[in-house]
Tab-separated table of C-alpha atoms in Angstrom:
chain	number	residue	atom	x	y	z
E	1154	MET	CA	4.082	-4.481	18.872
E	1155	LYS	CA	1.448	-3.080	16.611
E	1156	ASN	CA	-1.580	-5.262	16.356
E	1157	THR	CA	-4.243	-6.119	18.822
E	1158	VAL	CA	-5.700	-9.534	18.177
E	1159	SER	CA	-8.918	-10.780	19.669
E	1160	GLY	CA	-8.508	-13.796	21.939
E	1161	ASN	CA	-5.727	-14.631	24.332
E	1162	PHE	CA	-2.860	-14.633	21.869
E	1163	PRO	CA	-0.121	-12.025	22.051
E	1164	ALA	CA	0.077	-9.508	19.198
E	1165	ALA	CA	2.267	-10.573	16.292
E	1166	ALA	CA	5.595	-8.832	15.800
E	1167	ARG	CA	6.061	-7.250	12.382
E	1168	ILE	CA	9.468	-7.600	10.805
E	1169	GLY	CA	10.557	-5.729	7.674
E	1170	ILE	CA	13.131	-7.169	5.279
E	1171	GLY	CA	14.551	-4.749	2.723
E	1172	GLY	CA	17.535	-4.691	0.409
E	1173	PRO	CA	18.610	-4.486	-3.232
E	1174	VAL	CA	17.260	-6.762	-5.965
E	1175	GLY	CA	18.994	-10.136	-5.872
E	1176	SER	CA	20.532	-9.743	-2.420
E	1177	GLY	CA	18.687	-12.821	-1.170
E	1178	LYS	CA	15.661	-11.490	0.738
E	1179	THR	CA	13.333	-14.281	-0.388
E	1180	ALA	CA	16.010	-16.921	0.173
E	1181	LEU	CA	16.488	-15.541	3.683
E	1182	ILE	CA	12.748	-15.796	4.353
E	1183	GLU	CA	12.804	-19.389	3.122
E	1184	ARG	CA	15.417	-20.083	5.788
E	1185	LEU	CA	13.711	-18.065	8.524
E	1186	ILE	CA	10.316	-19.759	8.190
E	1187	PRO	CA	11.400	-23.273	9.276
E	1188	ALA	CA	13.803	-21.878	11.863
E	1189	LEU	CA	11.062	-19.788	13.473
E	1190	GLU	CA	8.455	-22.527	13.203
E	1191	GLY	CA	11.018	-24.839	14.811
E	1192	ARG	CA	10.962	-22.567	17.844
E	1193	GLY	CA	7.176	-22.644	17.902
E	1194	ILE	CA	6.669	-19.216	16.314
E	1195	GLY	CA	3.943	-19.037	13.654
E	1196	VAL	CA	4.948	-17.083	10.556
E	1197	ALA	CA	2.969	-15.166	7.922
E	1198	VAL	CA	4.497	-13.250	5.003
E	1199	VAL	CA	3.565	-10.167	2.985
E	1200	THR	CA	5.572	-9.715	-0.223
E	1201	ASN	CA	5.937	-6.532	-2.289
E	1202	ASP	CA	6.921	-7.827	-5.717
E	1203	LEU	CA	7.726	-5.021	-8.118
E	1204	VAL	CA	6.219	-6.279	-11.348
E	1205	THR	CA	5.235	-9.913	-10.909
E	1206	ARG	CA	4.014	-12.106	-8.059
E	1207	GLU	CA	7.218	-14.119	-8.302
E	1208	ASP	CA	8.296	-13.875	-4.657
E	1209	ALA	CA	4.809	-14.590	-3.334
E	1210	GLU	CA	4.350	-17.547	-5.683
E	1211	ARG	CA	7.816	-18.885	-4.837
E	1212	LEU	CA	6.996	-18.874	-1.119
E	1213	LYS	CA	3.532	-20.351	-1.672
E	1214	ALA	CA	5.017	-23.199	-3.705
E	1215	SER	CA	7.920	-23.768	-1.335
E	1216	GLY	CA	6.078	-26.193	0.933
E	1217	LEU	CA	7.539	-24.261	3.871
E	1218	ILE	CA	4.375	-22.329	4.704
E	1219	ASN	CA	0.618	-22.615	4.300
E	1220	PRO	CA	0.034	-20.703	1.006
E	1221	ASN	CA	-2.886	-18.856	2.639
E	1222	LYS	CA	-0.374	-17.257	5.006
E	1223	VAL	CA	1.315	-15.421	2.113
E	1224	ARG	CA	-0.085	-12.181	0.664
E	1225	ALA	CA	1.253	-10.150	-2.261
E	1226	VAL	CA	0.814	-6.371	-2.219
E	1227	GLU	CA	1.283	-4.410	-5.457
E	1228	THR	CA	3.302	-1.249	-4.971
E	1229	GLY	CA	2.468	0.707	-8.141
E	1230	ALA	CA	6.173	0.947	-9.003
E	1231	CYS	CA	6.876	2.720	-5.718
E	1232	PRO	CA	8.516	0.169	-3.403
E	1233	HIS	CA	9.865	2.912	-1.113
E	1234	THR	CA	6.423	4.448	-0.733
E	1235	ALA	CA	4.748	1.144	0.128
E	1236	ILE	CA	7.005	0.569	3.146
E	1237	ARG	CA	7.580	4.152	4.250
E	1238	GLU	CA	5.385	7.116	3.210
E	1239	ASP	CA	2.223	5.127	2.554
E	1240	PRO	CA	2.430	1.658	4.098
E	1241	THR	CA	-1.348	1.398	4.493
E	1242	LEU	CA	-1.843	-1.562	2.140
E	1243	ASN	CA	0.972	-3.514	3.780
E	1244	ILE	CA	-0.574	-2.802	7.183
E	1245	GLN	CA	-3.930	-3.944	5.805
E	1246	ALA	CA	-2.455	-7.200	4.475
E	1247	ALA	CA	-0.658	-7.886	7.777
E	1248	ASP	CA	-3.862	-7.186	9.736
E	1249	GLU	CA	-5.793	-9.602	7.536
E	1250	LEU	CA	-3.225	-12.363	8.013
E	1251	VAL	CA	-3.179	-11.938	11.784
E	1252	ASN	CA	-6.969	-11.955	11.945
E	1253	LEU	CA	-7.125	-15.102	9.821
E	1254	PHE	CA	-4.300	-16.810	11.721
E	1255	PRO	CA	-4.408	-15.504	15.299
E	1256	ARG	CA	-1.542	-17.724	16.450
E	1257	THR	CA	0.858	-15.875	14.155
E	1258	GLY	CA	3.923	-14.767	16.122
E	1259	ILE	CA	5.724	-12.918	13.334
E	1260	VAL	CA	4.544	-11.241	10.162
E	1261	ILE	CA	7.464	-10.803	7.776
E	1262	ILE	CA	7.035	-7.936	5.321
E	1263	GLU	CA	9.395	-8.271	2.370
E	1264	SER	CA	10.062	-5.045	0.501
E	1265	GLY	CA	10.360	-4.970	-3.254
E	1266	GLY	CA	13.991	-5.085	-4.362
E	1267	ASP	CA	15.360	-1.609	-4.047
E	1268	ASN	CA	18.440	0.497	-3.566
E	1269	LEU	CA	20.321	1.514	-0.450
E	1270	ALA	CA	17.983	4.373	0.444
E	1271	SER	CA	14.929	2.425	1.562
E	1272	THR	CA	13.731	2.487	5.150
E	1273	PHE	CA	10.618	1.090	6.827
E	1274	SER	CA	7.962	3.174	8.541
E	1275	LEU	CA	7.966	2.422	12.248
E	1276	ASP	CA	4.158	2.437	12.018
E	1277	LEU	CA	4.496	-0.619	9.770
E	1278	VAL	CA	7.185	-2.702	11.483
E	1279	ASP	CA	8.607	-3.258	14.942
E	1280	TYR	CA	12.049	-4.206	13.627
E	1281	TRP	CA	13.699	-4.308	10.218
E	1282	LEU	CA	16.550	-6.069	8.519
E	1283	PHE	CA	18.473	-4.827	5.515
E	1284	VAL	CA	20.050	-7.474	3.296
E	1285	ILE	CA	23.065	-6.848	1.085
E	1286	ASP	CA	25.297	-9.463	-0.464
E	1287	ALA	CA	28.984	-10.064	-0.907
E	1288	ALA	CA	28.564	-10.564	-4.654
E	1289	GLY	CA	27.084	-7.079	-5.030
E	1290	GLY	CA	30.498	-5.521	-4.332
E	1291	ASP	CA	32.523	-5.083	-1.160
E	1292	ASP	CA	32.193	-1.306	-1.310
E	1293	ILE	CA	28.463	-1.401	-0.487
E	1294	PRO	CA	28.815	-0.799	3.286
E	1295	ARG	CA	31.122	2.171	2.619
E	1296	LYS	CA	28.419	3.733	0.456
E	1297	LYS	CA	26.252	3.950	3.568
E	1298	GLY	CA	22.620	4.813	2.791
E	1299	PRO	CA	19.831	4.614	5.371
E	1300	GLY	CA	19.268	0.890	4.880
E	1301	ILE	CA	22.847	0.072	5.805
E	1302	VAL	CA	23.229	2.657	8.535
E	1303	ARG	CA	19.829	2.662	10.243
E	1304	SER	CA	18.361	-0.835	9.931
E	1305	ASP	CA	18.006	-2.739	13.205
E	1306	LEU	CA	20.033	-5.602	11.754
E	1307	LEU	CA	22.315	-5.608	8.719
E	1308	VAL	CA	22.640	-8.953	6.953
E	1309	ILE	CA	25.584	-9.550	4.626
E	1310	ASN	CA	24.443	-12.522	2.574
E	1311	LYS	CA	26.062	-14.848	0.028
E	1312	THR	CA	29.327	-14.967	1.954
E	1313	ASP	CA	30.228	-18.120	0.008
E	1314	LEU	CA	30.444	-16.098	-3.208
E	1315	ALA	CA	32.958	-13.537	-1.937
E	1316	PRO	CA	36.112	-15.344	-3.134
E	1317	TYR	CA	34.640	-15.902	-6.599
E	1318	VAL	CA	33.886	-12.240	-7.229
E	1319	GLY	CA	36.919	-10.763	-5.497
E	1320	SER	CA	35.003	-9.293	-2.552
E	1321	ASP	CA	36.910	-8.708	0.667
E	1322	LEU	CA	34.417	-9.977	3.228
E	1323	GLU	CA	36.495	-8.912	6.207
E	1324	GLN	CA	36.698	-5.369	4.846
E	1325	MET	CA	32.911	-5.340	4.309
E	1326	LYS	CA	32.460	-6.259	7.946
E	1327	VAL	CA	34.930	-3.619	9.161
E	1328	ASP	CA	33.266	-0.937	7.036
E	1329	ALA	CA	29.801	-1.972	8.190
E	1330	ILE	CA	30.842	-1.778	11.847
E	1331	GLU	CA	32.327	1.638	11.231
E	1332	VAL	CA	29.132	3.086	9.733
E	1333	ARG	CA	26.718	1.287	12.097
E	1334	GLY	CA	28.426	1.650	15.447
E	1335	ASP	CA	26.744	-0.676	17.946
E	1336	ARG	CA	23.968	-1.851	15.632
E	1337	PRO	CA	24.318	-5.583	14.919
E	1338	ILE	CA	25.538	-7.292	11.746
E	1339	VAL	CA	25.134	-10.925	10.754
E	1340	LEU	CA	26.920	-12.716	7.929
E	1341	THR	CA	24.837	-15.365	6.215
E	1342	ASN	CA	24.982	-17.966	3.513
E	1343	CYS	CA	21.364	-18.787	2.791
E	1344	ALA	CA	22.409	-21.620	0.513
E	1345	SER	CA	23.829	-23.523	3.496
E	1346	GLY	CA	21.920	-21.897	6.352
E	1347	ASP	CA	24.980	-20.337	7.981
E	1348	GLY	CA	24.071	-17.369	10.160
E	1349	ILE	CA	20.313	-18.029	10.278
E	1350	GLU	CA	20.264	-19.013	13.952
E	1351	ALA	CA	22.116	-15.799	14.787
E	1352	ILE	CA	19.327	-13.813	13.118
E	1353	ILE	CA	16.686	-15.753	15.051
E	1354	ASP	CA	18.568	-14.964	18.256
E	1355	HIS	CA	18.490	-11.244	17.431
E	1356	LEU	CA	14.760	-11.391	16.686
E	1357	SER	CA	14.137	-13.312	19.886
E	1358	GLN	CA	15.943	-10.749	21.992
E	1359	SER	CA	14.524	-7.702	20.240
E	1360	VAL	CA	10.888	-8.438	19.427
E	1361	LEU	CA	9.830	-11.912	20.543
E	1362	PHE	CA	11.095	-11.652	24.121
E	1363	ASP	CA	9.791	-15.062	25.188
E	1364	ALA	CA	10.882	-17.206	22.236
D	517	MET	CA	-16.755	30.096	19.728
D	518	SER	CA	-17.118	28.443	16.329
D	519	LYS	CA	-14.035	27.444	14.386
D	520	THR	CA	-12.964	29.583	11.452
D	521	PRO	CA	-13.399	27.617	8.219
D	522	SER	CA	-9.993	26.665	6.899
D	523	ILE	CA	-8.701	25.240	3.653
D	524	LEU	CA	-5.961	23.384	5.540
D	525	PRO	CA	-7.895	20.140	6.236
D	526	ALA	CA	-8.729	19.928	2.515
D	527	LEU	CA	-5.081	20.467	1.611
D	528	GLN	CA	-4.036	17.741	4.043
D	529	HIS	CA	-6.395	15.220	2.446
D	530	SER	CA	-5.683	16.200	-1.162
D	531	ASP	CA	-1.935	15.733	-0.759
D	532	SER	CA	-0.397	12.480	-2.007
D	533	PHE	CA	1.565	12.638	1.274
D	534	PHE	CA	-1.654	11.546	3.008
D	535	PRO	CA	-1.396	7.730	3.285
D	536	SER	CA	-4.333	6.255	1.407
D	537	GLY	CA	-2.896	3.342	-0.555
D	538	ALA	CA	-3.762	5.175	-3.782
D	539	VAL	CA	-0.285	4.677	-5.218
D	540	SER	CA	-1.035	0.988	-5.811
D	541	PHE	CA	-4.049	1.546	-8.077
D	542	SER	CA	-4.252	2.553	-11.747
D	543	TRP	CA	-8.042	2.077	-12.253
D	544	GLY	CA	-7.563	0.326	-15.611
D	545	MET	CA	-4.714	2.490	-16.863
D	546	GLU	CA	-2.081	-0.265	-16.565
D	547	THR	CA	-3.968	-2.586	-18.947
D	548	LEU	CA	-4.739	0.222	-21.373
D	549	VAL	CA	-1.109	1.363	-21.519
D	550	THR	CA	0.229	-2.190	-21.742
D	551	GLU	CA	-2.140	-2.965	-24.631
D	552	SER	CA	-1.336	0.377	-26.336
D	553	HIS	CA	-4.878	1.740	-26.071
D	554	VAL	CA	-3.562	4.728	-24.121
D	555	PRO	CA	-0.260	5.597	-25.823
D	556	ASP	CA	0.233	9.287	-25.085
D	557	ALA	CA	-0.741	12.407	-23.151
D	558	GLU	CA	-3.775	13.124	-25.304
D	559	ALA	CA	-5.195	9.663	-24.623
D	560	VAL	CA	-4.484	9.983	-20.900
D	561	GLU	CA	-6.370	13.269	-20.726
D	562	LYS	CA	-9.292	11.789	-22.653
D	563	PHE	CA	-9.395	8.777	-20.332
D	564	ILE	CA	-9.445	10.887	-17.170
D	565	ARG	CA	-12.040	13.280	-18.583
D	566	ALA	CA	-14.297	10.296	-19.276
D	567	GLN	CA	-13.816	9.078	-15.702
D	568	LEU	CA	-14.798	12.511	-14.411
D	569	THR	CA	-17.852	13.035	-16.583
D	570	GLU	CA	-19.194	9.489	-16.919
D	571	ARG	CA	-18.623	8.124	-13.436
D	572	TRP	CA	-17.384	10.669	-10.905
D	573	ALA	CA	-19.948	13.399	-11.707
D	574	SER	CA	-22.961	11.110	-12.029
D	575	PHE	CA	-22.106	8.589	-9.315
D	576	ASP	CA	-19.194	9.153	-6.911
D	577	ARG	CA	-20.023	12.790	-6.333
D	578	SER	CA	-23.563	12.077	-5.153
D	579	ILE	CA	-22.339	9.304	-2.850
D	580	ILE	CA	-19.651	11.571	-1.380
D	581	SER	CA	-22.208	14.309	-0.787
D	582	ALA	CA	-24.676	11.922	0.846
D	583	ALA	CA	-21.944	10.405	3.033
D	584	PHE	CA	-20.865	13.879	4.085
D	585	VAL	CA	-24.421	14.613	5.229
D	586	ALA	CA	-24.746	11.194	6.924
D	587	SER	CA	-21.350	11.420	8.608
D	588	LYS	CA	-22.767	10.848	12.114
D	589	ASP	CA	-25.177	8.084	11.109
D	590	LEU	CA	-23.597	4.647	10.709
D	591	VAL	CA	-26.838	3.087	9.448
D	592	ASP	CA	-27.187	5.554	6.587
D	593	LEU	CA	-23.492	5.223	5.778
D	594	ARG	CA	-23.868	1.460	5.496
D	595	LYS	CA	-26.822	1.914	3.128
D	596	LEU	CA	-24.689	4.148	0.909
D	597	ASP	CA	-21.901	1.584	1.050
D	598	SER	CA	-24.346	-1.073	-0.207
D	599	ILE	CA	-25.457	1.142	-3.086
D	600	VAL	CA	-21.850	1.560	-4.268
D	601	GLU	CA	-21.216	-2.158	-3.911
D	602	CYS	CA	-24.286	-3.114	-5.958
D	603	GLN	CA	-23.521	-0.661	-8.739
D	604	THR	CA	-19.835	-1.374	-9.245
D	605	LEU	CA	-19.343	-4.052	-11.855
D	606	SER	CA	-15.756	-5.223	-12.089
D	607	HIS	CA	-14.101	-7.173	-9.291
D	608	GLU	CA	-10.886	-5.143	-9.338
D	609	MET	CA	-12.774	-1.879	-9.184
D	610	ARG	CA	-14.714	-3.060	-6.131
D	611	ASP	CA	-11.558	-4.470	-4.584
D	612	GLY	CA	-9.701	-1.192	-5.207
D	613	SER	CA	-12.562	0.787	-3.713
D	614	HIS	CA	-12.567	-1.446	-0.608
D	615	ARG	CA	-8.812	-1.403	-0.115
D	616	CYS	CA	-8.434	2.355	-0.598
D	617	GLY	CA	-11.469	3.021	1.586
D	618	LEU	CA	-10.173	0.746	4.328
D	619	ALA	CA	-6.685	2.233	4.161
D	620	MET	CA	-8.205	5.666	4.645
D	621	LEU	CA	-10.455	4.393	7.446
D	622	ARG	CA	-7.596	2.783	9.356
D	623	VAL	CA	-5.457	5.923	9.183
D	624	HIS	CA	-8.389	7.998	10.433
D	625	GLU	CA	-9.001	5.531	13.233
D	626	GLU	CA	-5.400	6.029	14.335
D	627	LEU	CA	-5.803	9.790	14.002
D	628	GLY	CA	-8.833	9.617	16.297
D	629	THR	CA	-11.346	10.864	13.710
D	630	PRO	CA	-14.875	10.552	15.188
D	631	LEU	CA	-16.690	7.284	14.338
D	632	ALA	CA	-13.790	5.904	12.255
D	633	LYS	CA	-13.190	3.145	14.799
D	634	GLU	CA	-16.905	2.274	14.905
D	635	TYR	CA	-17.209	2.069	11.123
D	636	ARG	CA	-14.054	-0.028	10.865
D	637	GLY	CA	-15.741	-2.382	13.315
D	638	CYS	CA	-18.673	-2.650	10.879
D	639	VAL	CA	-16.274	-3.558	8.069
D	640	THR	CA	-14.420	-6.100	10.214
D	641	ARG	CA	-17.748	-7.752	11.052
D	642	SER	CA	-18.651	-7.789	7.314
D	643	GLU	CA	-21.575	-5.426	7.922
D	644	ALA	CA	-20.099	-2.895	5.478
D	645	CYS	CA	-17.532	-2.838	2.660
D	646	GLY	CA	-15.806	0.498	3.247
D	647	ASN	CA	-16.130	1.745	-0.346
D	648	LEU	CA	-13.893	4.707	-1.092
D	649	ALA	CA	-16.531	7.296	-2.078
D	650	VAL	CA	-18.463	6.667	1.143
D	651	MET	CA	-15.304	6.856	3.251
D	652	GLN	CA	-14.295	10.115	1.600
D	653	GLY	CA	-17.554	11.915	2.388
D	654	PHE	CA	-17.829	10.417	5.883
D	655	LEU	CA	-14.221	10.937	6.999
D	656	TRP	CA	-13.754	14.340	5.420
D	657	ALA	CA	-16.910	15.591	7.156
D	658	ASN	CA	-15.543	14.337	10.475
D	659	SER	CA	-12.138	15.906	9.776
D	660	ASP	CA	-13.478	19.451	9.380
D	661	VAL	CA	-13.160	19.621	5.596
D	662	ALA	CA	-15.633	22.275	4.416
D	663	LYS	CA	-18.623	20.969	2.455
D	664	ASN	CA	-17.983	23.274	-0.488
D	665	GLU	CA	-14.491	21.789	-0.877
D	666	ILE	CA	-15.259	18.070	-0.927
D	667	TRP	CA	-16.123	17.863	-4.620
D	668	ALA	CA	-12.975	19.594	-5.829
D	669	LEU	CA	-10.980	17.543	-3.339
D	670	SER	CA	-12.446	14.262	-4.563
D	671	ALA	CA	-12.078	15.120	-8.259
D	672	HIS	CA	-8.503	16.274	-7.692
D	673	THR	CA	-7.487	13.053	-5.909
D	674	LEU	CA	-9.058	10.997	-8.723
D	675	CYS	CA	-7.105	12.917	-11.385
D	676	VAL	CA	-3.815	12.868	-9.492
D	677	GLY	CA	-4.101	9.135	-8.791
D	678	ILE	CA	-4.556	8.240	-12.464
D	679	LEU	CA	-1.955	10.764	-13.642
D	680	GLY	CA	0.565	9.341	-11.176
D	681	ALA	CA	-0.082	5.855	-12.518
D	682	ALA	CA	0.264	7.052	-16.129
D	683	MET	CA	3.547	8.732	-15.280
D	684	ARG	CA	4.952	5.623	-13.600
D	685	LEU	CA	3.810	3.538	-16.576
D	686	GLY	CA	5.937	5.774	-18.758
D	687	CYS	CA	3.387	7.258	-21.120
D	688	ILE	CA	3.553	10.856	-19.840
D	689	GLY	CA	6.224	13.012	-18.223
D	690	HIS	CA	6.043	15.242	-15.159
D	691	VAL	CA	5.318	18.393	-17.184
D	692	HIS	CA	2.661	16.665	-19.265
D	693	SER	CA	0.921	15.513	-16.112
D	694	GLN	CA	0.697	19.081	-14.800
D	695	ARG	CA	-0.538	20.318	-18.176
D	696	ILE	CA	-3.284	17.690	-18.196
D	697	LEU	CA	-4.248	18.455	-14.605
D	698	ALA	CA	-4.560	22.157	-15.413
D	699	ALA	CA	-6.646	21.373	-18.500
D	700	LEU	CA	-8.974	19.200	-16.412
D	701	HIS	CA	-9.623	22.022	-13.950
D	702	HIS	CA	-12.043	23.578	-16.422
D	703	THR	CA	-13.961	20.292	-16.701
D	704	ILE	CA	-14.090	19.851	-12.924
D	705	GLU	CA	-15.252	23.413	-12.340
D	706	GLY	CA	-18.038	22.935	-14.871
D	707	LEU	CA	-19.169	19.688	-13.252
D	708	ILE	CA	-19.311	21.023	-9.710
D	709	GLN	CA	-21.356	24.064	-10.719
D	710	LYS	CA	-24.358	21.766	-10.999
D	711	PRO	CA	-25.994	20.158	-7.960
D	712	PRO	CA	-25.165	16.452	-7.446
D	713	LEU	CA	-27.715	13.964	-8.748
D	714	PRO	CA	-30.189	12.526	-6.235
D	715	LEU	CA	-29.387	8.942	-5.210
D	716	GLU	CA	-32.256	7.481	-7.251
D	717	ARG	CA	-30.672	8.869	-10.422
D	718	LEU	CA	-27.135	7.571	-9.889
D	719	HIS	CA	-25.507	6.121	-12.986
D	720	ALA	CA	-22.093	5.404	-14.452
D	721	PHE	CA	-20.924	4.301	-17.878
D	722	THR	CA	-17.173	3.747	-18.219
D	723	PRO	CA	-16.901	0.474	-20.133
D	724	VAL	CA	-13.314	1.002	-21.296
D	725	SER	CA	-11.910	1.204	-17.779
D	726	GLU	CA	-14.263	-1.502	-16.452
D	727	ILE	CA	-13.209	-3.972	-19.161
D	728	ALA	CA	-9.561	-2.980	-18.692
D	729	MET	CA	-9.839	-3.829	-14.996
D	730	MET	CA	-11.485	-7.166	-15.815
D	731	ARG	CA	-8.641	-7.977	-18.203
D	732	HIS	CA	-6.141	-6.913	-15.553
D	733	GLU	CA	-7.315	-9.719	-13.254
D	734	THR	CA	-5.414	-12.304	-15.315
D	735	ILE	CA	-2.262	-10.310	-16.052
D	736	ASP	CA	0.765	-11.881	-14.381
D	737	SER	CA	3.199	-9.018	-14.882
D	738	ARG	CA	1.724	-6.059	-13.056
D	739	LEU	CA	2.788	-3.021	-11.101
D	740	PHE	CA	-0.687	-2.047	-9.911
D	741	ALA	CA	-3.550	-3.729	-8.086
D	742	ASN	CA	-6.070	-2.809	-10.794
């Protein structure tokens, strides 16, 4: 884990969440916050809105998290750059949050909505999720891309919408397993909360260790 | 045996590949483009030339030079940092200078650059701000960048940062940006022929960009931090 915090608290894990626009990254975070807090893990969030502060403001107004634990970082129209080639401002924002709230167990860094080619710098995060959704088309896993192939955890969200848009969810899963090998996949419906505990279990095993 | 002077450290720090956070800052350009004050390549070139002549040459350059000389003296560096802080008017300009300076400082701390960790400690304890011009002179000196290259390096990174923002805002293309950069070389070369101003004569007058950054503070729809 990246950060050294003064005091006796363990360093906070840094989790990246990437994925295309509208795949449900912010909705996923809204589900993860209470689930993590329920296990006694303090959460802080850095958002990378593309043009507005919409995601940051949505989380601040959600009532799920102390608004001071949410920071928005502008990416200058380069969402890839801000999480990969030059993640310095995201690192800075995460450092500030951990220094202000030393009991933070996880800092979630939400990428700006992007395409399938985004990846996170391993100097920025300890673990990263890539979120796609059933309504975006069932051919997405077959298209591969580094987000789908190389993320630590692939989340296929909005499973409830699959029948309404003609997406073959089972085929999505088969294709994802084929391109990812042993790397895990979780199917979620953030509207109902299905699959959220499975994600928390993966985070617990991979980066929280003692949660 | 002394090291042979090399241009390679300067190339490393002038490259946009070097992580400095600069991609998130437009230094007033976003407001000016959004409000149609900077509509085309000619206006972009004029804007950058004004930044070079009316702020960089008469202010930043002297600070960078002084920080280069004071690169082993944390007390003097903090004094320079205070001077920049006191003479920078708009909030977003100060904030941008802090965030870019700190981004640079943190990367250099991780690279093991001498005194980077100690100065970051000063910033963490609120004993210094980490303004960009001070960090440039200080960290470049401690990274073996040659003194005669720091001015061109600083001016180049300023131009490239604003040109990159203008390109992403859609008012110039990739060829235009290179044309403008080449045209600005003549201006930069002329400016660095003269010795930098002594600290007691520092001054800057760039009201268009300062006001643009002030107006930017209340803009909801934004790509850049200033």
